[in-house]
Amino acid sequence: MAEILITGGAGSFGRTLATELRHQGHHLHIFDLPSCDFNYFNGWEETNIFKGDILKPGSIKDALKDVSVIFHLAAILPPVSEADQDRTFKVNVEGTQSLMTACGSLNNAPRLIFASSVSVYGDTSNEKEVIRPDHPVNPNSWYAESKVKAEEILTASDLPVSNLRISGVVIPAFLDPPEPWPFMSSQQIELLVLPDLITAMVNLVGAEDMSEQPLLIAGGPGWQVSGELYVTRWGEVMDIPVEDMDFMDQPGWLHWYDTSASQALLNYQNTSIDSFFKELEIAVSEALA
Ligand SMILES: NC(=O)c1ccc[n+]([C@@H]2O[C@H](COP(=O)([O-])OP(=O)(O)OC[C@H]3O[C@@H](n4cnc5c(N)ncnc54)[C@H](O)[C@@H]3O)[C@@H](O)[C@H]2O)c1
């Protein structure tokens, strides 16, 4: 079993990932800002909690002790990233550099697993083919640009790095629709459910990632639909006609992806789009009961 650090560990992916890694018997170091709610980890006796700021190398150093695997999730995400460019580049880029600097002082180099994003490809709406991992990056948001720069820092390091370019992640929960949905109605999109992402991450700990390329993480061919189809199905469950929902009027960054390499390595695409909508129906009827 491994000694694993999760930066941004009190965030939404971090908590779910920690739950699954702990279930598998790994020993965890959870690192996040002191302002975060750490109550989720109450009673996790064997888990070490570190309250700090990734921008302060001294603060992350303690959390790195004895660690052999790092999940680097700490980041500023949209919409905050687009409203505060300075903070986004500080946390997402300088924070990654600060982590690498702190890793440089360790005797045994840890393996680093980075949560990047398919946003790095920018607007791919004119592409006729599925997007492959080596598709050129062309960021068109502060968030995407900060992820590209963080990837460059990791690529230049001597550490073994797995770079996960993750698509949009959905959960079957009774929520208001986003305004607007982060894609056009005609756009090709391929989302994935949070449990499948977490399966990919957990399986990566035990897998040898020999790929020179980033690993594209998305739902798989069954999730390759149009924005309109996805939102129509979502609206049928929520009882909201698709005509009453807003789409972006310019393409967002989503597309269809070639996930054959990540699926072959990590075997994580377990949830079909039909079972997602069934789970959503159950979540909605429970919320309304
Ligand atoms: N949510 C998605 O759909 C999605 C898709 C692709 C990639 N990602 C990436 O996955 C990762 C996790 O995303 P999430 O949805 O859990 O986001 P989240 O906002 O819930 O978690 C990010 C965490 O980073 C922490 N953080 C921010 N600044 C920090 C600092 N200075 N020092 C230490 N910690 C700091 C936050 O407190 C937060 O807990 C991010 O890197 C994100 O870019 C997310």
mmCIF file of C-alpha atoms and ligand atoms in Angstrom:
data_model
loop_
_atom_site.group_PDB
_atom_site.id
_atom_site.type_symbol
_atom_site.label_atom_id
_atom_site.label_comp_id
_atom_site.label_asym_id
_atom_site.label_seq_id
_atom_site.Cartn_x
_atom_site.Cartn_y
_atom_site.Cartn_z
ATOM 1 C CA MET A 1 0.000 0.000 0.000
ATOM 2 C CA ALA A 2 1.239 3.478 -0.821
ATOM 3 C CA GLU A 3 1.717 6.710 1.110
ATOM 4 C CA ILE A 4 -0.284 9.181 -1.012
ATOM 5 C CA LEU A 5 -0.557 12.987 -0.931
ATOM 6 C CA ILE A 6 -3.619 14.701 -2.415
ATOM 7 C CA THR A 7 -3.200 18.456 -2.973
ATOM 8 C CA GLY A 8 -6.597 20.131 -3.067
ATOM 9 C CA GLY A 9 -7.683 17.073 -1.099
ATOM 10 C CA ALA A 10 -10.683 18.787 0.532
ATOM 11 C CA GLY A 11 -12.156 19.673 -2.888
ATOM 12 C CA SER A 12 -14.844 17.724 -4.684
ATOM 13 C CA PHE A 13 -12.586 15.264 -6.539
ATOM 14 C CA GLY A 14 -10.169 15.147 -3.599
ATOM 15 C CA ARG A 15 -12.728 13.934 -1.050
ATOM 16 C CA THR A 16 -14.112 11.240 -3.348
ATOM 17 C CA LEU A 17 -10.645 10.101 -4.396
ATOM 18 C CA ALA A 18 -9.509 10.006 -0.759
ATOM 19 C CA THR A 19 -12.510 7.858 0.195
ATOM 20 C CA GLU A 20 -11.709 5.295 -2.475
ATOM 21 C CA LEU A 21 -7.927 5.254 -1.862
ATOM 22 C CA ARG A 22 -8.522 4.814 1.868
ATOM 23 C CA HIS A 23 -10.958 2.001 1.118
ATOM 24 C CA GLN A 24 -8.154 0.304 -0.830
ATOM 25 C CA GLY A 25 -5.875 0.553 2.207
ATOM 26 C CA HIS A 26 -3.591 3.406 1.149
ATOM 27 C CA HIS A 27 -2.279 5.848 3.739
ATOM 28 C CA LEU A 28 -3.282 9.419 2.949
ATOM 29 C CA HIS A 29 -1.922 12.933 3.357
ATOM 30 C CA ILE A 30 -4.673 15.492 2.649
ATOM 31 C CA PHE A 31 -3.375 18.982 1.843
ATOM 32 C CA ASP A 32 -5.634 22.002 1.326
ATOM 33 C CA LEU A 33 -6.157 25.612 2.361
ATOM 34 C CA PRO A 34 -6.879 26.214 6.070
ATOM 35 C CA SER A 35 -10.159 27.912 5.063
ATOM 36 C CA CYS A 36 -11.532 24.598 3.690
ATOM 37 C CA ASP A 37 -14.072 22.439 5.472
ATOM 38 C CA PHE A 38 -12.169 19.363 6.673
ATOM 39 C CA ASN A 39 -15.125 17.879 8.621
ATOM 40 C CA TYR A 40 -15.501 15.238 5.909
ATOM 41 C CA PHE A 41 -12.359 13.606 7.300
ATOM 42 C CA ASN A 42 -13.570 13.477 10.914
ATOM 43 C CA GLY A 43 -12.843 10.037 12.336
ATOM 44 C CA TRP A 44 -10.218 9.197 9.692
ATOM 45 C CA GLU A 45 -7.707 8.422 12.433
ATOM 46 C CA GLU A 46 -4.925 7.129 10.190
ATOM 47 C CA THR A 47 -5.168 10.026 7.694
ATOM 48 C CA ASN A 48 -2.827 13.013 8.042
ATOM 49 C CA ILE A 49 -4.431 16.407 7.440
ATOM 50 C CA PHE A 50 -2.201 19.304 6.388
ATOM 51 C CA LYS A 51 -3.704 22.801 6.330
ATOM 52 C CA GLY A 52 -1.510 25.017 4.154
ATOM 53 C CA ASP A 53 -1.062 26.942 0.927
ATOM 54 C CA ILE A 54 0.610 25.338 -2.062
ATOM 55 C CA LEU A 55 2.229 28.666 -2.878
ATOM 56 C CA LYS A 56 4.357 28.302 0.250
ATOM 57 C CA PRO A 57 6.939 25.532 -0.319
ATOM 58 C CA GLY A 58 7.555 25.371 3.453
ATOM 59 C CA SER A 59 3.891 24.615 3.945
ATOM 60 C CA ILE A 60 3.789 21.653 1.527
ATOM 61 C CA LYS A 61 7.123 20.206 2.693
ATOM 62 C CA ASP A 62 5.709 18.534 5.813
ATOM 63 C CA ALA A 63 2.925 16.943 3.770
ATOM 64 C CA LEU A 64 5.492 15.351 1.417
ATOM 65 C CA LYS A 65 7.259 13.327 4.094
ATOM 66 C CA ASP A 66 7.459 9.606 3.079
ATOM 67 C CA VAL A 67 5.087 10.138 0.136
ATOM 68 C CA SER A 68 5.517 7.902 -2.942
ATOM 69 C CA VAL A 69 2.534 9.131 -5.005
ATOM 70 C CA ILE A 70 1.113 12.655 -5.343
ATOM 71 C CA PHE A 71 -2.266 13.512 -6.835
ATOM 72 C CA HIS A 72 -1.937 17.196 -7.692
ATOM 73 C CA LEU A 73 -5.511 18.501 -7.768
ATOM 74 C CA ALA A 74 -5.173 21.939 -6.127
ATOM 75 C CA ALA A 75 -6.310 24.542 -8.627
ATOM 76 C CA ILE A 76 -8.576 27.483 -9.362
ATOM 77 C CA LEU A 77 -11.372 26.403 -11.729
ATOM 78 C CA PRO A 78 -13.912 28.220 -13.903
ATOM 79 C CA PRO A 79 -15.766 30.466 -13.363
ATOM 80 C CA VAL A 80 -13.411 31.895 -10.692
ATOM 81 C CA SER A 81 -10.386 31.323 -12.961
ATOM 82 C CA GLU A 82 -11.797 33.621 -15.646
ATOM 83 C CA ALA A 83 -12.630 36.376 -13.146
ATOM 84 C CA ASP A 84 -9.222 36.367 -11.442
ATOM 85 C CA GLN A 85 -6.371 35.733 -13.861
ATOM 86 C CA ASP A 86 -3.713 36.622 -11.312
ATOM 87 C CA ARG A 87 -4.907 34.124 -8.690
ATOM 88 C CA THR A 88 -5.410 31.461 -11.352
ATOM 89 C CA PHE A 89 -1.827 31.694 -12.604
ATOM 90 C CA LYS A 90 -0.486 31.937 -9.047
ATOM 91 C CA VAL A 91 -2.214 28.782 -7.811
ATOM 92 C CA ASN A 92 -2.306 26.697 -11.000
ATOM 93 C CA VAL A 93 1.168 27.552 -12.341
ATOM 94 C CA GLU A 94 3.295 28.917 -9.468
ATOM 95 C CA GLY A 95 1.625 26.428 -7.119
ATOM 96 C CA THR A 96 2.707 23.573 -9.393
ATOM 97 C CA GLN A 97 6.247 25.007 -9.496
ATOM 98 C CA SER A 98 6.247 25.335 -5.720
ATOM 99 C CA LEU A 99 5.232 21.672 -5.386
ATOM 100 C CA MET A 100 7.989 20.598 -7.790
ATOM 101 C CA THR A 101 10.563 22.669 -5.887
ATOM 102 C CA ALA A 102 9.523 21.009 -2.634
ATOM 103 C CA CYS A 103 9.719 17.563 -4.319
ATOM 104 C CA GLY A 104 13.256 18.376 -5.475
ATOM 105 C CA SER A 105 14.523 18.232 -1.904
ATOM 106 C CA LEU A 106 13.257 14.675 -1.319
ATOM 107 C CA ASN A 107 15.588 11.687 -1.274
ATOM 108 C CA ASN A 108 13.130 9.388 -3.049
ATOM 109 C CA ALA A 109 11.366 11.000 -6.009
ATOM 110 C CA PRO A 110 7.588 10.541 -5.776
ATOM 111 C CA ARG A 111 5.386 9.773 -8.749
ATOM 112 C CA LEU A 112 3.122 12.668 -9.713
ATOM 113 C CA ILE A 113 -0.395 12.339 -11.125
ATOM 114 C CA PHE A 114 -1.708 15.649 -12.445
ATOM 115 C CA ALA A 115 -5.354 16.640 -12.952
ATOM 116 C CA SER A 116 -5.165 18.580 -16.185
ATOM 117 C CA SER A 117 -8.111 19.236 -18.447
ATOM 118 C CA VAL A 118 -9.295 18.783 -22.030
ATOM 119 C CA SER A 119 -9.712 22.575 -22.006
ATOM 120 C CA VAL A 120 -6.040 22.750 -23.096
ATOM 121 C CA TYR A 121 -7.162 21.901 -26.656
ATOM 122 C CA GLY A 122 -9.309 25.055 -26.826
ATOM 123 C CA ASP A 123 -12.029 25.336 -29.464
ATOM 124 C CA THR A 124 -11.987 22.058 -31.416
ATOM 125 C CA SER A 125 -15.503 22.407 -32.824
ATOM 126 C CA ASN A 126 -14.258 22.332 -36.441
ATOM 127 C CA GLU A 127 -12.425 19.033 -35.981
ATOM 128 C CA LYS A 128 -14.010 16.209 -37.966
ATOM 129 C CA GLU A 129 -12.139 13.440 -36.110
ATOM 130 C CA VAL A 130 -12.130 12.537 -32.433
ATOM 131 C CA ILE A 131 -9.482 14.425 -30.453
ATOM 132 C CA ARG A 132 -6.390 12.328 -29.798
ATOM 133 C CA PRO A 133 -4.008 12.889 -26.874
ATOM 134 C CA ASP A 134 -1.356 14.443 -29.151
ATOM 135 C CA HIS A 135 -3.770 16.993 -30.640
ATOM 136 C CA PRO A 136 -2.059 20.423 -30.449
ATOM 137 C CA VAL A 137 -2.923 22.534 -27.439
ATOM 138 C CA ASN A 138 -4.579 25.876 -28.159
ATOM 139 C CA PRO A 139 -5.868 27.310 -24.878
ATOM 140 C CA ASN A 140 -8.567 29.946 -25.091
ATOM 141 C CA SER A 141 -9.209 30.679 -21.410
ATOM 142 C CA TRP A 142 -7.054 31.639 -18.411
ATOM 143 C CA TYR A 143 -7.877 28.262 -16.896
ATOM 144 C CA ALA A 144 -6.721 26.319 -19.963
ATOM 145 C CA GLU A 145 -3.604 28.443 -20.357
ATOM 146 C CA SER A 146 -2.681 27.890 -16.715
ATOM 147 C CA LYS A 147 -3.097 24.119 -17.176
ATOM 148 C CA VAL A 148 -0.821 24.183 -20.266
ATOM 149 C CA LYS A 149 1.850 26.050 -18.299
ATOM 150 C CA ALA A 150 1.549 23.662 -15.355
ATOM 151 C CA GLU A 151 1.899 20.699 -17.737
ATOM 152 C CA GLU A 152 5.083 22.294 -19.147
ATOM 153 C CA ILE A 153 6.553 22.537 -15.644
ATOM 154 C CA LEU A 154 5.806 18.872 -15.004
ATOM 155 C CA THR A 155 7.156 17.738 -18.368
ATOM 156 C CA ALA A 156 10.414 19.582 -17.693
ATOM 157 C CA SER A 157 10.842 17.900 -14.308
ATOM 158 C CA ASP A 158 12.731 14.667 -13.653
ATOM 159 C CA LEU A 159 9.822 13.094 -11.788
ATOM 160 C CA PRO A 160 7.709 10.304 -13.262
ATOM 161 C CA VAL A 161 4.532 12.146 -14.248
ATOM 162 C CA SER A 162 1.120 10.946 -15.442
ATOM 163 C CA ASN A 163 -0.841 13.759 -17.015
ATOM 164 C CA LEU A 164 -4.608 13.242 -17.008
ATOM 165 C CA ARG A 165 -6.492 15.487 -19.428
ATOM 166 C CA ILE A 166 -9.945 15.141 -17.910
ATOM 167 C CA SER A 167 -13.221 15.981 -19.662
ATOM 168 C CA GLY A 168 -16.239 17.576 -17.965
ATOM 169 C CA VAL A 169 -17.340 15.552 -14.956
ATOM 170 C CA VAL A 170 -21.009 15.025 -14.051
ATOM 171 C CA ILE A 171 -22.838 13.623 -11.035
ATOM 172 C CA PRO A 172 -26.416 12.296 -10.912
ATOM 173 C CA ALA A 173 -27.837 14.925 -8.563
ATOM 174 C CA PHE A 174 -30.926 17.151 -8.372
ATOM 175 C CA LEU A 175 -29.389 20.467 -9.426
ATOM 176 C CA ASP A 176 -30.434 23.631 -11.249
ATOM 177 C CA PRO A 177 -29.317 23.655 -14.885
ATOM 178 C CA PRO A 178 -26.151 25.647 -15.560
ATOM 179 C CA GLU A 179 -26.855 29.006 -17.183
ATOM 180 C CA PRO A 180 -25.674 28.593 -19.819
ATOM 181 C CA TRP A 181 -24.651 24.965 -20.388
ATOM 182 C CA PRO A 182 -20.887 25.160 -21.149
ATOM 183 C CA PHE A 183 -21.262 24.138 -24.809
ATOM 184 C CA MET A 184 -23.402 24.873 -27.868
ATOM 185 C CA SER A 185 -26.433 22.703 -28.625
ATOM 186 C CA SER A 186 -24.833 21.441 -31.862
ATOM 187 C CA GLN A 187 -21.447 20.763 -30.229
ATOM 188 C CA GLN A 188 -20.042 17.253 -29.876
ATOM 189 C CA ILE A 189 -19.521 16.525 -26.177
ATOM 190 C CA GLU A 190 -18.234 13.558 -24.183
ATOM 191 C CA LEU A 191 -18.618 13.862 -20.419
ATOM 192 C CA LEU A 192 -17.884 11.274 -17.719
ATOM 193 C CA VAL A 193 -19.249 10.456 -14.280
ATOM 194 C CA LEU A 194 -17.234 11.160 -11.149
ATOM 195 C CA PRO A 195 -17.061 7.493 -9.993
ATOM 196 C CA ASP A 196 -15.497 6.483 -13.333
ATOM 197 C CA LEU A 197 -12.905 9.269 -13.054
ATOM 198 C CA ILE A 198 -12.093 8.132 -9.512
ATOM 199 C CA THR A 199 -11.760 4.515 -10.731
ATOM 200 C CA ALA A 200 -9.274 5.727 -13.368
ATOM 201 C CA MET A 201 -7.252 7.614 -10.762
ATOM 202 C CA VAL A 202 -7.227 4.768 -8.245
ATOM 203 C CA ASN A 203 -6.296 2.188 -10.902
ATOM 204 C CA LEU A 204 -3.456 4.440 -12.043
ATOM 205 C CA VAL A 205 -1.748 4.014 -8.661
ATOM 206 C CA GLY A 206 -1.226 0.316 -9.407
ATOM 207 C CA ALA A 207 -0.588 0.715 -13.146
ATOM 208 C CA GLU A 208 2.633 1.395 -14.946
ATOM 209 C CA ASP A 209 1.956 4.377 -17.190
ATOM 210 C CA MET A 210 4.489 3.994 -19.997
ATOM 211 C CA SER A 211 2.648 6.391 -22.314
ATOM 212 C CA GLU A 212 4.631 9.358 -23.544
ATOM 213 C CA GLN A 213 1.330 11.129 -24.174
ATOM 214 C CA PRO A 214 -1.216 12.566 -21.745
ATOM 215 C CA LEU A 215 -4.055 10.205 -20.827
ATOM 216 C CA LEU A 216 -7.397 11.450 -22.124
ATOM 217 C CA ILE A 217 -10.090 10.690 -19.548
ATOM 218 C CA ALA A 218 -13.708 10.789 -20.789
ATOM 219 C CA GLY A 219 -16.820 8.616 -20.812
ATOM 220 C CA GLY A 220 -16.042 6.561 -23.934
ATOM 221 C CA PRO A 221 -17.853 6.128 -27.265
ATOM 222 C CA GLY A 222 -21.287 5.637 -25.639
ATOM 223 C CA TRP A 223 -21.013 9.125 -24.135
ATOM 224 C CA GLN A 224 -20.288 10.779 -27.492
ATOM 225 C CA VAL A 225 -23.451 12.812 -28.063
ATOM 226 C CA SER A 226 -24.470 16.321 -29.090
ATOM 227 C CA GLY A 227 -24.962 19.027 -26.495
ATOM 228 C CA GLU A 228 -28.640 19.126 -27.459
ATOM 229 C CA LEU A 229 -29.171 15.389 -26.950
ATOM 230 C CA TYR A 230 -27.499 15.401 -23.525
ATOM 231 C CA VAL A 231 -29.467 18.431 -22.326
ATOM 232 C CA THR A 232 -32.747 17.107 -23.767
ATOM 233 C CA ARG A 233 -32.334 13.864 -21.807
ATOM 234 C CA TRP A 234 -31.302 15.797 -18.675
ATOM 235 C CA GLY A 235 -34.347 18.056 -19.097
ATOM 236 C CA GLU A 236 -36.694 15.065 -19.500
ATOM 237 C CA VAL A 237 -35.612 13.828 -16.068
ATOM 238 C CA MET A 238 -35.799 17.291 -14.496
ATOM 239 C CA ASP A 239 -39.049 18.173 -16.294
ATOM 240 C CA ILE A 240 -37.508 21.190 -18.020
ATOM 241 C CA PRO A 241 -38.027 21.491 -21.798
ATOM 242 C CA VAL A 242 -34.773 21.886 -23.705
ATOM 243 C CA GLU A 243 -36.180 25.099 -25.244
ATOM 244 C CA ASP A 244 -36.176 26.666 -21.752
ATOM 245 C CA MET A 245 -32.438 26.076 -21.233
ATOM 246 C CA ASP A 246 -29.533 28.230 -22.382
ATOM 247 C CA PHE A 247 -26.550 27.040 -24.381
ATOM 248 C CA MET A 248 -23.369 28.960 -25.087
ATOM 249 C CA ASP A 249 -23.471 30.830 -28.385
ATOM 250 C CA GLN A 250 -19.784 30.071 -29.054
ATOM 251 C CA PRO A 251 -18.176 26.641 -28.768
ATOM 252 C CA GLY A 252 -16.869 25.616 -25.387
ATOM 253 C CA TRP A 253 -13.841 23.329 -25.278
ATOM 254 C CA LEU A 254 -15.543 19.944 -25.266
ATOM 255 C CA HIS A 255 -15.440 17.443 -28.132
ATOM 256 C CA TRP A 256 -15.302 13.657 -28.654
ATOM 257 C CA TYR A 257 -12.073 11.956 -27.564
ATOM 258 C CA ASP A 258 -9.955 8.930 -28.346
ATOM 259 C CA THR A 259 -9.802 7.335 -24.901
ATOM 260 C CA SER A 260 -8.625 3.919 -26.125
ATOM 261 C CA ALA A 261 -5.208 4.213 -24.419
ATOM 262 C CA SER A 262 -6.560 5.338 -21.047
ATOM 263 C CA GLN A 263 -9.333 2.739 -21.094
ATOM 264 C CA ALA A 264 -6.871 -0.057 -21.992
ATOM 265 C CA LEU A 265 -4.604 0.970 -19.099
ATOM 266 C CA LEU A 266 -7.196 1.862 -16.475
ATOM 267 C CA ASN A 267 -10.457 0.053 -17.348
ATOM 268 C CA TYR A 268 -12.615 2.798 -15.819
ATOM 269 C CA GLN A 269 -15.493 3.403 -18.252
ATOM 270 C CA ASN A 270 -18.057 1.456 -16.246
ATOM 271 C CA THR A 271 -21.104 3.744 -16.371
ATOM 272 C CA SER A 272 -23.182 3.978 -19.544
ATOM 273 C CA ILE A 273 -24.993 7.197 -20.352
ATOM 274 C CA ASP A 274 -28.296 5.312 -19.960
ATOM 275 C CA SER A 275 -27.424 4.168 -16.451
ATOM 276 C CA PHE A 276 -26.339 7.724 -15.602
ATOM 277 C CA PHE A 277 -29.796 9.032 -16.559
ATOM 278 C CA LYS A 278 -31.443 6.191 -14.589
ATOM 279 C CA GLU A 279 -29.384 7.175 -11.527
ATOM 280 C CA LEU A 280 -30.382 10.799 -12.115
ATOM 281 C CA GLU A 281 -34.068 9.779 -12.158
ATOM 282 C CA ILE A 282 -33.613 8.010 -8.826
ATOM 283 C CA ALA A 283 -31.769 10.995 -7.317
ATOM 284 C CA VAL A 284 -34.538 13.352 -8.449
ATOM 285 C CA SER A 285 -37.376 11.199 -7.119
ATOM 286 C CA GLU A 286 -35.546 10.810 -3.780
ATOM 287 C CA ALA A 287 -35.001 14.578 -3.575
ATOM 288 C CA LEU A 288 -38.686 15.249 -4.299
ATOM 289 C CA ALA A 289 -40.050 12.518 -1.995
HETATM 290 N N1 LIG B 1 -14.460 19.558 -12.075
HETATM 291 C C1 LIG B 1 -14.193 19.189 -13.326
HETATM 292 O O1 LIG B 1 -15.121 18.912 -14.146
HETATM 293 C C2 LIG B 1 -12.747 19.055 -13.774
HETATM 294 C C3 LIG B 1 -12.491 18.636 -15.088
HETATM 295 C C4 LIG B 1 -11.167 18.486 -15.492
HETATM 296 C C5 LIG B 1 -10.138 18.719 -14.576
HETATM 297 N N2 LIG B 1 -10.412 19.143 -13.309
HETATM 298 C C6 LIG B 1 -9.281 19.386 -12.402
HETATM 299 O O2 LIG B 1 -9.396 18.497 -11.285
HETATM 300 C C7 LIG B 1 -8.874 19.115 -10.102
HETATM 301 C C8 LIG B 1 -9.883 19.017 -8.965
HETATM 302 O O3 LIG B 1 -11.090 19.646 -9.368
HETATM 303 P P1 LIG B 1 -12.335 19.789 -8.376
HETATM 304 O O4 LIG B 1 -13.559 19.763 -9.219
HETATM 305 O O5 LIG B 1 -12.189 18.862 -7.223
HETATM 306 O O6 LIG B 1 -12.126 21.299 -7.875
HETATM 307 P P2 LIG B 1 -12.333 21.911 -6.419
HETATM 308 O O7 LIG B 1 -12.403 23.397 -6.587
HETATM 309 O O8 LIG B 1 -13.462 21.254 -5.716
HETATM 310 O O9 LIG B 1 -10.963 21.512 -5.686
HETATM 311 C C9 LIG B 1 -9.780 22.250 -5.854
HETATM 312 C C10 LIG B 1 -9.132 22.364 -4.482
HETATM 313 O O10 LIG B 1 -7.903 23.105 -4.609
HETATM 314 C C11 LIG B 1 -7.746 23.839 -3.403
HETATM 315 N N3 LIG B 1 -6.814 24.969 -3.537
HETATM 316 C C12 LIG B 1 -7.012 26.130 -4.223
HETATM 317 N N4 LIG B 1 -5.974 26.970 -4.020
HETATM 318 C C13 LIG B 1 -5.095 26.315 -3.211
HETATM 319 C C14 LIG B 1 -3.847 26.664 -2.631
HETATM 320 N N5 LIG B 1 -3.278 27.869 -2.845
HETATM 321 N N6 LIG B 1 -3.215 25.767 -1.837
HETATM 322 C C15 LIG B 1 -3.793 24.532 -1.585
HETATM 323 N N7 LIG B 1 -4.986 24.153 -2.102
HETATM 324 C C16 LIG B 1 -5.635 25.034 -2.893
HETATM 325 C C17 LIG B 1 -9.161 24.336 -3.102
HETATM 326 O O11 LIG B 1 -9.288 24.762 -1.749
HETATM 327 C C18 LIG B 1 -10.018 23.122 -3.467
HETATM 328 O O12 LIG B 1 -10.281 22.316 -2.340
HETATM 329 C C19 LIG B 1 -8.501 20.534 -10.508
HETATM 330 O O13 LIG B 1 -7.117 20.589 -10.741
HETATM 331 C C20 LIG B 1 -9.277 20.767 -11.788
HETATM 332 O O14 LIG B 1 -8.649 21.710 -12.613
HETATM 333 C C21 LIG B 1 -11.694 19.303 -12.892
#
